Amino acid sequence: MILAEPGPDLSDIVVLGVNHKTAAVELREKLAFSAEETEAALKLFQKAPSIREAMILSTCNRVEVLLVTKNKSLAIDTISSFITEKKAIAPAHLKPCVYVHSGSQAILHVFRVAASLDSMMIGEPQILGQLKEAFKTAVTLKSTGLILNRLLHKAFSTAKRVRTETGIGGHAVSISYAAVELAKKIFDTLDGKTILLIGAGEMAELAVEHLIRSTASMNLLVANRTFSVGVALAGRFRGRAIHLEEIPETLKTADIIISSTGSPAYVISKDQVKPAMRSRKHRPLFFIDIAVPRDIDPDINRIPNAYVYDIDDLQGAIRENIENRNAESIKAERIVEESVIKFTEWYQSLDVVPTIIDLREKLGAILTAELAKTFQALPLLTETDRQAFERMAESVIKKALHDPARFLKNPGAHRNKAVYLDFTRKLFHLDP
């Protein structure tokens, strides 16, 4: 009769969540967890008898709970009930939007999320930082353990490989990001440059976020029709707000103007730029117009050393870059699949660990006893001699266990691992 306990079940690893593909933004907003809600939820999950480990990832595009369970179906019910109750959402409304992955599919999902292969914009870098922050929170609250710690560290290293071994993150696929990438190409570096942002909507905010990640120091100016809104955006990013009336004067000192107001008329005309260029002594001035309809008079292109790029110029680059990213994502998927296999092999080896530890302790006890006899028989040994014997004993244990441990971890697909574990325990009398 085989007495060895069954090893860890891969299906104990579970991901439950919604994302931009399954749920509208209104539902995602309702489901989002604040920092305080995340802390309270993780503390509650720690007390749930069906849950071993847990962490929560909550972003604007996804809300996911990662679990290692003791009872998978009960754990899923526990999480689902908690969310519907705390977020006041009818189960019938939530259920069609929720996905549940377990086992290798859950591992694959976590690695794809970390590598930005499951993002709205494939290759965007923000998700990895968000995942690291979510993991840090869970670790601080001690709601993760051996499995999630290993899973997330493997996810981070997988994402790093994808980033360094493929070009998936090197191509702009949003208008705001493309605008900033263009600005970087124009000047090589944006450090120390004066950038005037006209408009304070979502596109402008995204552009600023990309700018902040691209430069350690820049002079940011924000002009908006509602001055207080411009002040708020500028304040968030250590910039300065100016009134729209100040734009003509600012053209004399700015290096790049990014405009996204959507005004029905041009915000900057050719007649405003001409005198500014004279004051600049014809130092180049770049306009990046990401508004529809356009904010910048295209005739400005006729002025020497003044350059206007509009949304059509950016769209062409974006289409090409999307194709490039899709090609690179094939390479990235291969890297992710390799990582899933390696993590799965590690996970399935966990059932061997207690036997190897017990075997090591038994061999260690035998060698310790024999060393004690040897030291007693050789009283003239120095402390250095004794330490040399102890190091030799440790080396013998390591080498003696190396091949058996490797075999027990992977005896071959055609062999029953439990049989070999049970035989090993009986052979060496590891059980009382």
Coordinates of C-alpha atoms in Angstrom, one line a residue:
M1 CA 0.0 0.0 0.0
I2 CA 1.4 3.4 -1.0
L3 CA 1.5 5.7 2.0
A4 CA 3.2 8.7 0.5
E5 CA 0.9 11.7 0.4
P6 CA -0.1 13.0 -3.1
G7 CA 2.0 15.9 -4.3
P8 CA 0.8 19.5 -4.8
D9 CA -2.0 19.8 -7.3
L10 CA -1.2 22.4 -10.0
S11 CA -4.9 23.3 -10.1
D12 CA -4.5 24.8 -6.6
I13 CA -3.2 27.9 -8.4
V14 CA -6.1 30.0 -9.5
V15 CA -6.7 33.4 -11.1
L16 CA -10.1 35.0 -10.9
G17 CA -10.8 38.4 -12.5
V18 CA -12.2 40.7 -15.1
N19 CA -10.3 42.9 -17.7
H20 CA -10.8 45.3 -20.6
K21 CA -11.8 42.3 -22.8
T22 CA -14.6 41.0 -20.5
A23 CA -16.0 44.0 -18.7
A24 CA -17.0 47.6 -19.6
V25 CA -15.1 50.4 -17.9
E26 CA -18.2 51.2 -15.7
L27 CA -18.0 47.7 -14.2
R28 CA -14.2 47.8 -13.9
E29 CA -14.5 51.1 -12.0
K30 CA -17.0 49.5 -9.5
L31 CA -14.8 46.5 -9.0
A32 CA -11.5 48.4 -8.5
F33 CA -9.8 48.0 -5.1
S34 CA -8.3 51.0 -3.3
A35 CA -5.1 50.4 -1.2
E36 CA -7.2 50.3 1.9
E37 CA -9.7 47.9 0.4
T38 CA -6.9 45.6 -0.9
E39 CA -5.4 45.5 2.6
A40 CA -8.7 44.6 4.2
A41 CA -9.5 42.0 1.6
L42 CA -6.1 40.2 1.9
K43 CA -6.4 40.1 5.7
L44 CA -9.9 38.5 5.3
F45 CA -8.7 36.0 2.7
Q46 CA -5.9 34.9 5.1
K47 CA -8.6 33.7 7.5
A48 CA -10.5 31.8 4.8
P49 CA -10.0 28.0 5.4
S50 CA -10.0 27.4 1.6
I51 CA -7.2 29.8 0.8
R52 CA -3.5 29.3 1.4
E53 CA -2.1 32.4 -0.4
A54 CA -3.6 35.5 -2.1
M55 CA -2.8 38.7 -3.8
I56 CA -4.9 41.3 -5.6
L57 CA -4.0 43.2 -8.8
S58 CA -6.2 46.2 -9.5
T59 CA -5.6 48.6 -12.4
C60 CA -7.8 50.6 -14.7
N61 CA -7.9 47.7 -17.2
R62 CA -8.1 44.7 -14.9
V63 CA -9.0 43.5 -11.4
E64 CA -7.6 40.0 -10.6
V65 CA -7.3 37.9 -7.5
L66 CA -4.4 35.4 -7.5
L67 CA -4.8 32.4 -5.2
V68 CA -3.2 29.2 -4.0
T69 CA -6.1 27.2 -2.7
K70 CA -6.8 24.4 -0.3
N71 CA -10.2 23.8 -1.8
K72 CA -10.5 25.3 -5.3
S73 CA -14.3 25.4 -5.7
L74 CA -14.8 26.7 -2.2
A75 CA -12.1 29.4 -2.6
I76 CA -13.7 30.6 -5.9
D77 CA -17.1 30.8 -4.2
T78 CA -15.5 32.7 -1.3
I79 CA -13.9 35.3 -3.5
S80 CA -17.0 35.7 -5.7
S81 CA -19.3 36.2 -2.7
F82 CA -16.9 38.7 -1.2
I83 CA -16.7 40.8 -4.3
T84 CA -20.5 40.8 -5.0
E85 CA -21.2 41.7 -1.4
K86 CA -18.5 44.4 -0.9
K87 CA -18.9 46.0 -4.3
A88 CA -22.7 45.7 -4.3
I89 CA -22.9 44.0 -7.7
A90 CA -25.6 41.3 -8.5
P91 CA -23.9 37.9 -9.1
A92 CA -25.9 37.6 -12.3
H93 CA -24.4 40.8 -13.6
L94 CA -20.8 39.9 -12.6
K95 CA -20.7 36.2 -13.5
P96 CA -20.7 36.6 -17.3
C97 CA -17.7 39.0 -17.1
V98 CA -15.5 36.9 -14.8
Y99 CA -12.8 34.5 -16.0
V100 CA -11.3 31.8 -13.9
H101 CA -8.0 30.1 -14.8
S102 CA -6.4 27.3 -12.8
G103 CA -3.3 25.2 -13.1
S104 CA -1.1 25.8 -16.1
Q105 CA -3.6 28.2 -17.6
A106 CA -3.4 30.4 -14.5
I107 CA 0.4 30.3 -14.7
L108 CA 0.3 31.2 -18.4
H109 CA -2.1 34.1 -17.7
V110 CA 0.1 35.6 -14.9
F111 CA 3.2 35.4 -17.1
R112 CA 1.4 36.9 -20.1
V113 CA 0.0 39.8 -18.0
A114 CA 3.5 40.5 -16.6
A115 CA 5.0 40.5 -20.1
S116 CA 2.3 42.9 -21.3
L117 CA 0.9 40.3 -23.8
D118 CA -2.6 40.6 -22.3
S119 CA -2.6 44.4 -22.2
M120 CA -4.9 46.7 -24.1
M121 CA -1.7 48.0 -25.8
I122 CA 0.6 45.0 -26.2
G123 CA 4.1 45.9 -24.9
E124 CA 3.1 48.8 -22.7
P125 CA 5.5 49.0 -19.7
Q126 CA 3.1 50.1 -16.9
I127 CA 1.6 46.7 -16.1
L128 CA 4.8 45.2 -14.8
G129 CA 5.2 48.1 -12.3
Q130 CA 1.6 47.7 -11.2
L131 CA 2.1 43.9 -10.8
K132 CA 5.3 44.5 -8.7
E133 CA 3.4 47.0 -6.5
A134 CA 0.5 44.5 -6.0
F135 CA 3.0 41.8 -5.1
K136 CA 4.9 44.1 -2.7
T137 CA 1.6 44.9 -0.9
A138 CA 0.7 41.2 -0.5
V139 CA 4.2 40.3 0.7
T140 CA 4.1 43.1 3.3
L141 CA 0.7 41.8 4.6
K142 CA 2.2 38.2 4.6
S143 CA -0.6 36.9 2.4
T144 CA 1.8 35.2 -0.1
G145 CA 3.9 32.2 0.5
L146 CA 6.2 29.8 -1.2
I147 CA 4.1 29.3 -4.3
L148 CA 3.0 32.9 -5.1
N149 CA 6.4 34.2 -4.2
R150 CA 8.1 31.9 -6.7
L151 CA 5.3 32.5 -9.3
L152 CA 5.6 36.2 -9.2
H153 CA 9.4 36.3 -9.3
K154 CA 9.3 34.0 -12.3
A155 CA 6.8 36.3 -13.9
F156 CA 9.1 39.3 -13.3
S157 CA 12.1 37.5 -14.8
T158 CA 10.0 36.3 -17.8
A159 CA 8.8 39.9 -18.4
K160 CA 12.4 41.1 -18.3
R161 CA 13.4 38.4 -20.9
V162 CA 10.5 39.4 -23.1
R163 CA 11.6 43.1 -22.8
T164 CA 15.3 42.4 -23.6
E165 CA 15.0 39.6 -26.1
T166 CA 12.2 41.0 -28.2
G167 CA 11.3 44.4 -29.6
I168 CA 7.8 44.3 -28.2
G169 CA 8.3 47.4 -26.1
G170 CA 10.1 49.4 -28.7
H171 CA 7.2 50.5 -30.9
A172 CA 4.7 53.3 -30.0
V173 CA 1.1 52.1 -30.4
S174 CA -0.8 55.0 -28.9
I175 CA -1.1 58.6 -30.2
S176 CA 0.3 60.2 -27.0
Y177 CA 3.1 57.7 -26.7
A178 CA 4.0 58.1 -30.4
A179 CA 4.0 61.9 -30.0
V180 CA 6.6 61.6 -27.2
E181 CA 8.7 59.1 -29.1
L182 CA 8.7 61.6 -32.0
A183 CA 9.8 64.3 -29.7
K184 CA 12.7 62.1 -28.4
K185 CA 13.8 61.4 -31.9
I186 CA 13.8 65.1 -32.8
F187 CA 16.1 66.0 -29.9
D188 CA 17.8 62.7 -28.9
T189 CA 17.2 63.7 -25.3
L190 CA 14.4 65.7 -23.7
D191 CA 16.5 66.7 -20.7
G192 CA 16.5 70.4 -20.1
K193 CA 14.0 71.1 -23.0
T194 CA 11.0 73.4 -22.6
I195 CA 7.8 71.6 -23.6
L196 CA 4.5 73.4 -23.9
L197 CA 1.4 71.2 -23.6
I198 CA -1.8 72.8 -24.9
G199 CA -4.9 71.1 -23.5
A200 CA -5.3 69.2 -20.3
G201 CA -7.5 66.2 -21.3
E202 CA -6.8 62.5 -21.3
M203 CA -4.5 62.6 -24.3
A204 CA -2.5 65.5 -22.8
E205 CA -2.3 63.6 -19.5
L206 CA -1.0 60.5 -21.2
A207 CA 1.5 62.5 -23.1
V208 CA 2.8 64.0 -19.8
E209 CA 3.1 60.6 -18.2
H210 CA 5.2 59.3 -21.1
L211 CA 7.3 62.5 -21.0
I212 CA 8.0 62.0 -17.3
R213 CA 9.2 58.5 -17.9
S214 CA 11.5 59.7 -20.8
T215 CA 13.4 62.5 -19.0
A216 CA 14.9 63.3 -15.7
S217 CA 14.5 67.0 -16.1
M218 CA 12.4 69.2 -18.4
N219 CA 10.6 72.5 -18.2
L220 CA 6.9 71.6 -18.6
L221 CA 4.3 74.4 -19.3
V222 CA 0.6 73.7 -19.5
A223 CA -1.9 75.9 -21.2
N224 CA -5.6 75.2 -21.0
R225 CA -8.9 77.1 -21.7
T226 CA -9.9 76.5 -18.0
F227 CA -6.9 77.8 -16.2
S228 CA -7.6 75.9 -12.9
V229 CA -7.6 72.6 -14.9
G230 CA -4.2 73.5 -16.3
V231 CA -2.9 74.3 -12.9
A232 CA -4.1 70.9 -11.6
L233 CA -2.3 69.0 -14.4
A234 CA 0.9 71.1 -14.2
G235 CA 0.9 70.7 -10.4
R236 CA 0.8 66.9 -10.6
F237 CA 3.9 66.8 -12.8
R238 CA 5.9 69.7 -11.3
G239 CA 5.1 72.0 -14.2
R240 CA 3.7 75.5 -14.5
A241 CA 0.4 76.6 -15.9
I242 CA 0.1 79.5 -18.3
H243 CA -2.9 81.3 -19.8
L244 CA -3.8 80.7 -23.5
E245 CA -3.0 84.4 -24.1
E246 CA 0.6 83.7 -23.1
I247 CA 1.1 81.2 -25.9
P248 CA 2.5 83.6 -28.5
E249 CA 5.2 84.8 -26.1
T250 CA 6.0 81.3 -25.0
L251 CA 6.6 80.3 -28.6
K252 CA 9.8 82.3 -28.3
T253 CA 11.4 79.9 -25.7
A254 CA 9.6 76.6 -26.1
D255 CA 11.3 73.7 -27.9
I256 CA 8.3 71.4 -28.5
I257 CA 4.6 72.2 -28.5
I258 CA 2.2 69.2 -28.1
S259 CA -1.4 70.3 -28.6
S260 CA -4.6 68.3 -28.0
T261 CA -7.5 70.7 -27.3
G262 CA -9.9 69.6 -30.1
S263 CA -10.8 73.3 -30.6
P264 CA -12.9 74.0 -33.7
A265 CA -10.4 76.7 -34.8
Y266 CA -6.6 76.7 -34.9
V267 CA -5.0 77.3 -31.5
I268 CA -1.7 78.4 -33.1
S269 CA -1.6 80.2 -36.5
K270 CA 1.1 80.9 -39.0
D271 CA 0.9 84.6 -38.1
Q272 CA 1.7 83.9 -34.5
V273 CA 4.7 81.7 -35.3
K274 CA 6.5 84.1 -37.7
P275 CA 7.5 86.8 -35.2
A276 CA 8.4 84.1 -32.6
M277 CA 10.8 82.5 -35.1
R278 CA 12.5 85.9 -35.6
S279 CA 12.9 86.2 -31.8
R280 CA 14.3 82.7 -31.7
K281 CA 16.9 83.6 -34.4
H282 CA 15.3 80.7 -36.4
R283 CA 16.2 78.1 -33.8
P284 CA 14.1 75.0 -34.7
L285 CA 10.5 74.8 -33.2
F286 CA 8.5 71.6 -33.4
F287 CA 4.8 71.2 -33.2
I288 CA 3.1 67.9 -32.5
D289 CA -0.6 68.1 -33.2
I290 CA -2.6 65.2 -31.7
A291 CA -6.0 66.9 -31.9
V292 CA -8.9 66.2 -34.1
P293 CA -9.8 68.6 -35.6
R294 CA -6.3 70.0 -35.8
D295 CA -5.0 72.7 -33.4
I296 CA -1.9 73.8 -35.4
D297 CA -2.1 75.6 -38.7
P298 CA -0.4 73.2 -41.2
D299 CA 0.9 76.3 -43.1
I300 CA 3.4 76.7 -40.3
N301 CA 5.4 74.1 -42.1
R302 CA 6.2 76.7 -44.8
I303 CA 8.1 78.8 -42.2
P304 CA 11.9 77.9 -42.2
N305 CA 12.9 75.8 -39.2
A306 CA 9.3 75.3 -38.0
Y307 CA 8.0 71.8 -38.3
V308 CA 4.4 70.5 -37.8
Y309 CA 3.5 66.8 -37.3
D310 CA -0.2 66.0 -37.1
I311 CA -2.1 62.9 -36.1
D312 CA -1.9 61.4 -39.6
D313 CA 1.9 61.5 -39.5
L314 CA 1.7 59.6 -36.2
Q315 CA -0.9 57.1 -37.3
G316 CA 1.3 55.8 -40.1
A317 CA 4.1 55.1 -37.6
I318 CA 1.6 53.5 -35.2
R319 CA 0.2 51.1 -37.9
E320 CA 3.7 50.0 -38.8
N321 CA 4.6 49.6 -35.1
I322 CA 1.5 47.5 -34.3
E323 CA 2.5 45.1 -37.1
N324 CA 6.1 45.0 -35.6
R325 CA 4.7 44.4 -32.1
N326 CA 2.5 41.6 -33.3
A327 CA 5.5 40.0 -35.0
E328 CA 7.5 40.4 -31.8
S329 CA 4.7 39.0 -29.6
I330 CA 5.1 35.6 -31.3
K331 CA 8.7 35.5 -29.9
A332 CA 7.4 36.7 -26.6
E333 CA 4.8 34.0 -26.4
R334 CA 7.5 31.4 -26.9
I335 CA 9.5 32.8 -23.9
V336 CA 6.4 32.8 -21.8
E337 CA 5.6 29.1 -22.7
E338 CA 9.2 28.2 -21.7
S339 CA 8.7 29.8 -18.4
V340 CA 5.4 28.0 -17.8
I341 CA 7.1 24.7 -18.4
K342 CA 10.0 25.5 -16.0
F343 CA 7.7 26.8 -13.2
T344 CA 5.5 23.7 -13.6
E345 CA 8.5 21.4 -13.3
W346 CA 9.5 23.2 -10.1
Y347 CA 6.0 23.0 -8.7
Q348 CA 5.6 19.3 -9.4
S349 CA 9.0 18.7 -7.7
L350 CA 7.6 20.0 -4.4
D351 CA 6.1 16.7 -3.3
V352 CA 9.7 15.2 -3.3
V353 CA 11.1 17.9 -1.0
P354 CA 10.0 16.4 2.4
T355 CA 11.5 13.0 1.5
I356 CA 14.8 14.5 0.4
I357 CA 14.9 16.6 3.6
D358 CA 14.2 13.5 5.7
L359 CA 16.8 11.5 3.9
R360 CA 19.4 14.3 4.2
E361 CA 18.7 14.6 8.0
K362 CA 19.1 10.8 8.4
L363 CA 22.4 10.7 6.6
G364 CA 23.5 13.8 8.5
A365 CA 22.7 12.1 11.8
I366 CA 24.7 9.0 10.8
L367 CA 27.7 11.1 9.8
T368 CA 27.5 13.3 12.9
A369 CA 27.5 10.2 15.1
E370 CA 30.4 8.7 13.2
L371 CA 32.4 11.9 13.3
A372 CA 31.9 12.1 17.1
K373 CA 33.4 8.6 17.4
T374 CA 36.3 9.5 15.1
F375 CA 37.0 12.7 17.1
Q376 CA 37.0 10.8 20.3
A377 CA 39.4 8.2 18.9
L378 CA 41.7 11.0 17.6
P379 CA 42.0 13.4 20.5
L380 CA 45.1 15.2 19.0
L381 CA 43.1 16.6 16.1
T382 CA 43.2 20.4 15.9
E383 CA 40.0 22.5 15.4
T384 CA 41.1 23.0 11.8
D385 CA 41.3 19.2 11.3
R386 CA 37.8 18.8 12.8
Q387 CA 36.3 21.4 10.5
A388 CA 37.9 19.7 7.5
F389 CA 36.3 16.4 8.5
E390 CA 32.9 18.2 8.9
R391 CA 33.2 19.8 5.5
M392 CA 34.1 16.4 4.0
A393 CA 31.0 14.9 5.6
E394 CA 28.8 17.7 4.2
S395 CA 30.2 17.1 0.8
V396 CA 29.6 13.4 1.0
I397 CA 25.9 14.0 1.9
K398 CA 25.5 16.4 -1.0
K399 CA 27.1 14.1 -3.6
A400 CA 25.3 11.0 -2.2
L401 CA 21.9 12.6 -2.5
H402 CA 22.4 14.4 -5.9
D403 CA 21.4 11.5 -8.2
P404 CA 18.6 10.1 -6.0
A405 CA 17.1 13.5 -5.6
R406 CA 17.2 14.2 -9.3
F407 CA 15.6 10.9 -10.1
L408 CA 12.8 11.3 -7.5
K409 CA 12.0 14.8 -8.9
N410 CA 11.7 13.4 -12.4
P411 CA 11.5 9.6 -12.6
G412 CA 10.1 9.8 -16.1
A413 CA 6.6 10.1 -17.5
H414 CA 6.1 6.4 -17.7
R415 CA 6.8 5.9 -14.0
N416 CA 4.7 6.5 -10.9
K417 CA 6.5 9.0 -8.8
A418 CA 4.5 8.1 -5.7
V419 CA 5.7 4.5 -5.8
Y420 CA 9.3 5.5 -5.8
L421 CA 8.8 8.0 -3.0
D422 CA 7.1 5.4 -0.9
F423 CA 9.8 2.8 -1.7
T424 CA 12.6 5.4 -0.7
R425 CA 10.9 6.1 2.6
K426 CA 10.6 2.4 3.4
L427 CA 14.1 1.6 2.2
F428 CA 15.7 4.1 4.5
H429 CA 13.1 3.8 7.4
L430 CA 12.2 7.5 7.1
D431 CA 8.8 7.0 8.8
P432 CA 8.5 6.1 12.5

